[in-house]
Short mmCIF file of C-alpha atoms in Angstrom, two decimals:
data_model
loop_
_atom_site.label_atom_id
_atom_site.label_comp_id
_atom_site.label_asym_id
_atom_site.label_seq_id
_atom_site.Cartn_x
_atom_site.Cartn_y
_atom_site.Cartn_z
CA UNK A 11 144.29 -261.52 210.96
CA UNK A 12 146.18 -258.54 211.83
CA UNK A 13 147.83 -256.18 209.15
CA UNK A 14 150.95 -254.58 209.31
CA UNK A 15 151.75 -252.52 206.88
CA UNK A 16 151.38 -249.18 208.59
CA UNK A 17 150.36 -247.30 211.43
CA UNK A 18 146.72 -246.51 211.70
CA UNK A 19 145.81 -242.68 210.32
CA UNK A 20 142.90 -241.86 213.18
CA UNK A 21 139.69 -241.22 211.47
CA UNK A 22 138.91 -241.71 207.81
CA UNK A 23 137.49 -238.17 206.90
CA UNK A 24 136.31 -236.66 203.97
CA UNK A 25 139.65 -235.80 202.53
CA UNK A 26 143.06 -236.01 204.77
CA UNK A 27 145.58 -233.73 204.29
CA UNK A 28 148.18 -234.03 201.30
CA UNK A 29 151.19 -236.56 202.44
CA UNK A 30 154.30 -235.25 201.74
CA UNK A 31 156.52 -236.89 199.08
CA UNK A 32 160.10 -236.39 198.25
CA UNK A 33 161.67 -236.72 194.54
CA UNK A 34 162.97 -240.24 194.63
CA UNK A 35 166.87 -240.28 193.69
CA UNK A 36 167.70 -242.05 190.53
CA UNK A 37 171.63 -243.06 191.73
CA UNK A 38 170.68 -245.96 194.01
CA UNK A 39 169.78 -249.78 192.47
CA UNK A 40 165.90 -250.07 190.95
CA UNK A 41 164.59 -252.07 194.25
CA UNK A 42 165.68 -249.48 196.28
CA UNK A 43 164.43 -246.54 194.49
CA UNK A 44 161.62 -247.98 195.04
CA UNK A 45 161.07 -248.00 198.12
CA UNK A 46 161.36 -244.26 198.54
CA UNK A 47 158.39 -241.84 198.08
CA UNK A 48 157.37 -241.09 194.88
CA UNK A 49 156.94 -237.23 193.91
CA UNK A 50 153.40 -236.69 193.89
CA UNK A 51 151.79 -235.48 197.39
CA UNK A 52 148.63 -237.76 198.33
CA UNK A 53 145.48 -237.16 199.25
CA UNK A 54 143.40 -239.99 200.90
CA UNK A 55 139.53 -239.53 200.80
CA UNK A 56 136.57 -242.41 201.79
CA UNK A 57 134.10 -242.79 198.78
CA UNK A 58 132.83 -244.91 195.97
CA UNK A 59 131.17 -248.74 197.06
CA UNK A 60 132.68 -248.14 200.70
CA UNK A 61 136.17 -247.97 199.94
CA UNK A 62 139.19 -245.46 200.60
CA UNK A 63 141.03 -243.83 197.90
CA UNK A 64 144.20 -242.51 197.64
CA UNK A 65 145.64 -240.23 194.58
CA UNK A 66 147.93 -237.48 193.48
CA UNK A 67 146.86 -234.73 195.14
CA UNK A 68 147.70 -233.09 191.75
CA UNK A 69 145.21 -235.09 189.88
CA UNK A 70 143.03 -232.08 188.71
CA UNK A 71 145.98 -230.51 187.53
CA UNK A 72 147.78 -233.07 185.53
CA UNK A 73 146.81 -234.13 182.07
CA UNK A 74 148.25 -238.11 182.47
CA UNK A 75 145.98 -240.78 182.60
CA UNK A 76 146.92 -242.84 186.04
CA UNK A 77 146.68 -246.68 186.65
CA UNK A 78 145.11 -248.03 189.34
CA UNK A 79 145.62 -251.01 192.38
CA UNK A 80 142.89 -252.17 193.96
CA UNK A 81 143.86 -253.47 197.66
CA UNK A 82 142.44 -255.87 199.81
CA UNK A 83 142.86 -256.24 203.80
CA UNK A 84 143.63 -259.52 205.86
CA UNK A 85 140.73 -260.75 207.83
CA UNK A 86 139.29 -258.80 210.32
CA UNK A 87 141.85 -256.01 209.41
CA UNK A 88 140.89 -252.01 208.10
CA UNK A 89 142.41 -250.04 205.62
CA UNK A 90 144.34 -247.86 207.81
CA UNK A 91 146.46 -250.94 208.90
CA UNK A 92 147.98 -250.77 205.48
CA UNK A 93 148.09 -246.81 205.44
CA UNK A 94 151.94 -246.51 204.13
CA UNK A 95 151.92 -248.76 201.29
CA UNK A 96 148.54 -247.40 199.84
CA UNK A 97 149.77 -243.62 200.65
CA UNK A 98 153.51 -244.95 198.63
CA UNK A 99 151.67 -245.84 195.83
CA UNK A 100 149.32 -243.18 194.96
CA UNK A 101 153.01 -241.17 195.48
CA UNK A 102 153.97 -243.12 192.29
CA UNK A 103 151.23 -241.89 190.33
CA UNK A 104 148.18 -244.80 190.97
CA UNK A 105 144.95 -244.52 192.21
CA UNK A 106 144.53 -246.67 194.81
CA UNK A 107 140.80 -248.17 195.76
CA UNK A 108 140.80 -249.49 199.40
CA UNK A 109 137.53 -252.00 199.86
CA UNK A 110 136.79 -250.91 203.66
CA UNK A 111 135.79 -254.65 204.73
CA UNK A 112 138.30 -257.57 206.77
CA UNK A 113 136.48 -260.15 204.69
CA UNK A 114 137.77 -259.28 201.08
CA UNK A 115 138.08 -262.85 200.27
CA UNK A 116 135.69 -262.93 197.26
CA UNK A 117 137.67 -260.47 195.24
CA UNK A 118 134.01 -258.61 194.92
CA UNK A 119 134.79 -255.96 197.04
CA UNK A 120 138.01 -255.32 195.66
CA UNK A 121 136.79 -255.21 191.60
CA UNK A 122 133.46 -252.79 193.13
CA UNK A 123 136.38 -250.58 193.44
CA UNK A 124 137.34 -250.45 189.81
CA UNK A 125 134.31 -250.72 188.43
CA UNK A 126 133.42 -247.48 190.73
CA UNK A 127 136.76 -245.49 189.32
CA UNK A 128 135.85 -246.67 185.48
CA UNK A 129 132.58 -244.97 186.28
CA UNK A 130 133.79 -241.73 187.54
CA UNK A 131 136.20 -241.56 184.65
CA UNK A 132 133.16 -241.18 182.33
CA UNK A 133 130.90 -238.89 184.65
CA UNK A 134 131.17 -235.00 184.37
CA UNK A 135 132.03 -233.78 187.25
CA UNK A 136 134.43 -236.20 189.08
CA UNK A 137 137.70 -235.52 190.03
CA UNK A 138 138.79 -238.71 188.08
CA UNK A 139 136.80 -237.80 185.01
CA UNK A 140 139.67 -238.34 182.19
CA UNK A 141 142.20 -239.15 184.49
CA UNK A 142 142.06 -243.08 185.11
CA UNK A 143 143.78 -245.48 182.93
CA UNK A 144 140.98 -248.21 182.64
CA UNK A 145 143.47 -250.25 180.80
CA UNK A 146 145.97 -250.74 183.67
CA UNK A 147 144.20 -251.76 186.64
CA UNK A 148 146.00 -254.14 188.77
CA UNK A 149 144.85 -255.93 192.17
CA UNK A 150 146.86 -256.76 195.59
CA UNK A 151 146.43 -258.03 198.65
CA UNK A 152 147.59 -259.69 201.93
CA UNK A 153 146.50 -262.93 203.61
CA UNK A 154 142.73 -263.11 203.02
CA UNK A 155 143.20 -260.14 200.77
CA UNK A 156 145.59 -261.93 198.87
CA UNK A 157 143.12 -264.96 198.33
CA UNK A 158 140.96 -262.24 197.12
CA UNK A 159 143.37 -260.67 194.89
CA UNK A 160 143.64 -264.29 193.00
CA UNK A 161 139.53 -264.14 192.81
CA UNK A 162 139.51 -260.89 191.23
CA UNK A 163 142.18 -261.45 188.96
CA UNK A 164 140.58 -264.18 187.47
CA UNK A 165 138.18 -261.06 186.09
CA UNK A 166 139.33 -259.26 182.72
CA UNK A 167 139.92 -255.65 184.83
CA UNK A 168 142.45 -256.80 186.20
CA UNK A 169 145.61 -256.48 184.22
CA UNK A 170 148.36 -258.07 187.30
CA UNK A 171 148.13 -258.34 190.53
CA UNK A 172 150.27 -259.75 193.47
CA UNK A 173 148.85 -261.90 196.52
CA UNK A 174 150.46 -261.46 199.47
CA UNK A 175 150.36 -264.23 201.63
CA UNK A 176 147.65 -265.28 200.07
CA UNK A 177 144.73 -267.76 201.91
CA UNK A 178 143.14 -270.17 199.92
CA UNK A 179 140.28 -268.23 197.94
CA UNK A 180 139.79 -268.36 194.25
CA UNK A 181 141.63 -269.91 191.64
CA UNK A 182 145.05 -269.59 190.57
CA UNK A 183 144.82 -271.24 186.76
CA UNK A 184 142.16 -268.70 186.46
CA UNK A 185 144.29 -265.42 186.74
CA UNK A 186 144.62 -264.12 183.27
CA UNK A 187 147.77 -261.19 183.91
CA UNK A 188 151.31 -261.45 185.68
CA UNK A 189 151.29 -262.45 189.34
CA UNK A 190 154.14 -261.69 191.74
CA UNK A 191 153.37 -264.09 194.88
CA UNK A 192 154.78 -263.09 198.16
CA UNK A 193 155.83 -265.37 200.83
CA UNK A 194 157.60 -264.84 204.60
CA UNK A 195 160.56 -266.71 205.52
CA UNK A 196 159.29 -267.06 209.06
CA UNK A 197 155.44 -266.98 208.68
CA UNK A 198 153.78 -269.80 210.10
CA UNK A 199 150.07 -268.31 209.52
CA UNK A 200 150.35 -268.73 205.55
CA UNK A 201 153.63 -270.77 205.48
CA UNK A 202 156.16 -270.21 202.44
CA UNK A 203 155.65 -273.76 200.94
CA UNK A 204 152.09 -273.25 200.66
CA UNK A 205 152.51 -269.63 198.83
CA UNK A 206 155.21 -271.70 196.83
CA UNK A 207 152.81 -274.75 195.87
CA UNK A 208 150.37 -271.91 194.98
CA UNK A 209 152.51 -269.81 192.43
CA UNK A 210 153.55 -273.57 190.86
CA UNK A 211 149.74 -273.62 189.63
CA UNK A 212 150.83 -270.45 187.16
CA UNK A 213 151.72 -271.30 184.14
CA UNK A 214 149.25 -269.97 181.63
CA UNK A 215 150.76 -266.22 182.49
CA UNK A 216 154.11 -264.60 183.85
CA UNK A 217 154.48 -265.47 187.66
CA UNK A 218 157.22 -264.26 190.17
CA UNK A 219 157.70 -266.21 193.84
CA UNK A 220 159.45 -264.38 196.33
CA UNK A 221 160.31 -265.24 199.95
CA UNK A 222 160.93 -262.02 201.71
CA UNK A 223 163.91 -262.48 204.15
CA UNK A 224 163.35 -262.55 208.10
CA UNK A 225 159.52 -261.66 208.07
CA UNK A 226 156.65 -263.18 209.45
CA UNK A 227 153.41 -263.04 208.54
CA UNK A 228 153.70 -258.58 210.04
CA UNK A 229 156.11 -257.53 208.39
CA UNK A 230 158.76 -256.58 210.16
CA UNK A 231 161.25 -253.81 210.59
CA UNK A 232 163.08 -253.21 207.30
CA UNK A 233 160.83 -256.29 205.68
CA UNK A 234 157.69 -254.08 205.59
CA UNK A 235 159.92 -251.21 202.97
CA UNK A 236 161.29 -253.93 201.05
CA UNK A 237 157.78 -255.46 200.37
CA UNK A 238 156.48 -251.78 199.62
CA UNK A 239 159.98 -251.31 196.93
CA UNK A 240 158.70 -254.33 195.20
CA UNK A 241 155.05 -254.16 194.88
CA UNK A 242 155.92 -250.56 193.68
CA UNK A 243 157.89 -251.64 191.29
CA UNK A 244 155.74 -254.86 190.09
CA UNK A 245 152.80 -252.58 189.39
CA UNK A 246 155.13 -249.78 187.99
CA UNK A 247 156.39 -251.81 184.96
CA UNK A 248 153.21 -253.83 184.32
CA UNK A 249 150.71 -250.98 184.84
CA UNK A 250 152.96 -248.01 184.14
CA UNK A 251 155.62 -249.02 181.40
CA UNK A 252 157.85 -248.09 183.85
CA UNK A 253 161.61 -249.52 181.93
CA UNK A 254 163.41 -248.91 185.08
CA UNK A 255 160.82 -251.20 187.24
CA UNK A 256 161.47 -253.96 184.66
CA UNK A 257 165.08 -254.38 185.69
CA UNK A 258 163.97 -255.44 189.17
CA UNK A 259 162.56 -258.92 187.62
CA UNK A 260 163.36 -259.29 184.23
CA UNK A 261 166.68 -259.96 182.45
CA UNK A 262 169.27 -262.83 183.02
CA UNK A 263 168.46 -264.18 186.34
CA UNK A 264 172.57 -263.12 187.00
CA UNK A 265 171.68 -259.83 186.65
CA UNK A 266 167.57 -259.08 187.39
CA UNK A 267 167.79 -257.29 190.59
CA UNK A 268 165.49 -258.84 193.02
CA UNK A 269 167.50 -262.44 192.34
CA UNK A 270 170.53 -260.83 194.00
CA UNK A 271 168.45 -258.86 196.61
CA UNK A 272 169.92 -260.04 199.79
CA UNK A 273 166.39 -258.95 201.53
CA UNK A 274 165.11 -261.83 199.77
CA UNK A 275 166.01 -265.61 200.72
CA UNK A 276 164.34 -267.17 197.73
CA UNK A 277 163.04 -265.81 194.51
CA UNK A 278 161.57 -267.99 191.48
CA UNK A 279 159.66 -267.11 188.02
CA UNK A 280 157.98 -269.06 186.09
CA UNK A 281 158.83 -269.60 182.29
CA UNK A 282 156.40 -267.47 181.21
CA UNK A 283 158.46 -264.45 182.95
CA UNK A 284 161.85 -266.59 181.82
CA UNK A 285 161.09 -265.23 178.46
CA UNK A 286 160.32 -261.48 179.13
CA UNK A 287 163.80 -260.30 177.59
#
């Protein structure tokens, strides 16, 4: 299947040159704060089990300790395909390990990638020696990817994750973190009911279902930045602490943000995630 998160970036080079971020302004609402750039610059590099990475381009510099995501593509699609999201996130402070392959169904591919960075954390020398936070390592993915990001996240690296229109690989009572399962109002490759009938199989763990308004299964238009907004946000507060990110999904259901998102045209949680106050 195609992806659509992004434009392709032509070539995959040793390193690419830093992306530009902005400061992100605090004075609009959490989902769409979001959804702008975070402040770090990025710097996209291929390495590790054949995978891409992107990271602050400030990592040497910084003391922190950064999470990670681990992405998966849709079938038959490359990394570049998804180029914006994984460049937004590393904005946002992650380290983000690409698995280069269209058939990520497994999960395998995508937990090589973290098993890679936990390496390099330990090993003198690497740029990510000291600076990966092998506690908070989530996993995401669309369409096959996101039937891979349920494999892996049956595997105790993997803190959360979110399946994007996910196809039918691995096991969904299996998953041992939070889950935020994406659906598209109009897709008719991985239909809404089906990404619906999958969440309803989490109940051992937090889950979120959300129905992103007016998309297919491409995202898009403005679909493809609201998706990005979330997933930043999702992987912010579980992987991050991030106390703002938590408004978007947790609360009163009156008053949790992405309930009364009008980009969204239905939104569910589990009561696992009813009873995050």
């Amino acid at each position: 299947m195609k992806a659509v998160l992004a434009a392709a970036v032509v070539g995959l080079v040793a390193v690419q040159p830093a992306w530009t971020a902005t400061t992100p302004s605090p004075t609009v609402t959490a989902t769409r704060y979001y959804e702008q750039p975070g402040p770090h610059q990025v710097t996209k590099v291929t390495g590790g089990p054949d995978h891409t990475l992107y990271y602050p381009s400030d990592l040497a510099s910084d003391t922190a300790k950064h999470p990670v995501i681990l992405w998966g593509n849709g079938t038959g699609a490359t990394v570049s395909q998804y180029d914006e999201a994984l460049k937004h996130w590393a904005s946002w402070g992650f380290v983000v390990a690409a698995a280069n392959t269209g058939q990520s169904g497994s999960g395998k591919e995508m937990l090589a990638g973290g098993t890679f960075l936990i390496a390099e954390n330990g090993r003198s020398g690497s740029i990510f020696q000291g600076k990966i936070d092998t506690a908070n390592i989530g996993a995401a993915g669309h369409s096959q990817g996101g039937g891979g990001t349920i494999a892996a996240a049956s595997d105790a690296m993997v803190k959360a994750s979110s399946p994007i229109q996910p196809g039918p690989q691995g096991s969904v009572p299996a998953m041992k973190g939070p889950s935020l399962f994406i659906a598209g109002q109009l897709d008719y490759i991985v239909p809404s009911p089906y990404v619906r009938g999958r969440y309803a199989w989490a109940t051992t763990y937090p889950a979120f279902f959300a129905e992103l308004k007016g998309s297919d299964h491409f995202f898009p238009g403005d679909t493809r930045k609201r998706l990005i907004g979330v997933e930043t946000a999702w992987f912010r507060y579980w992987l991050a602490g991030d106390q703002q990110a938590k408004g978007v999904f947790f609360g009163p259901r009156q008053s949790a943000e992405l309930f009364n998102d009008d980009g969204w045209s239905s939104v569910d949680r589990n009561k696992k995630a009813d009873a995050i106050s």
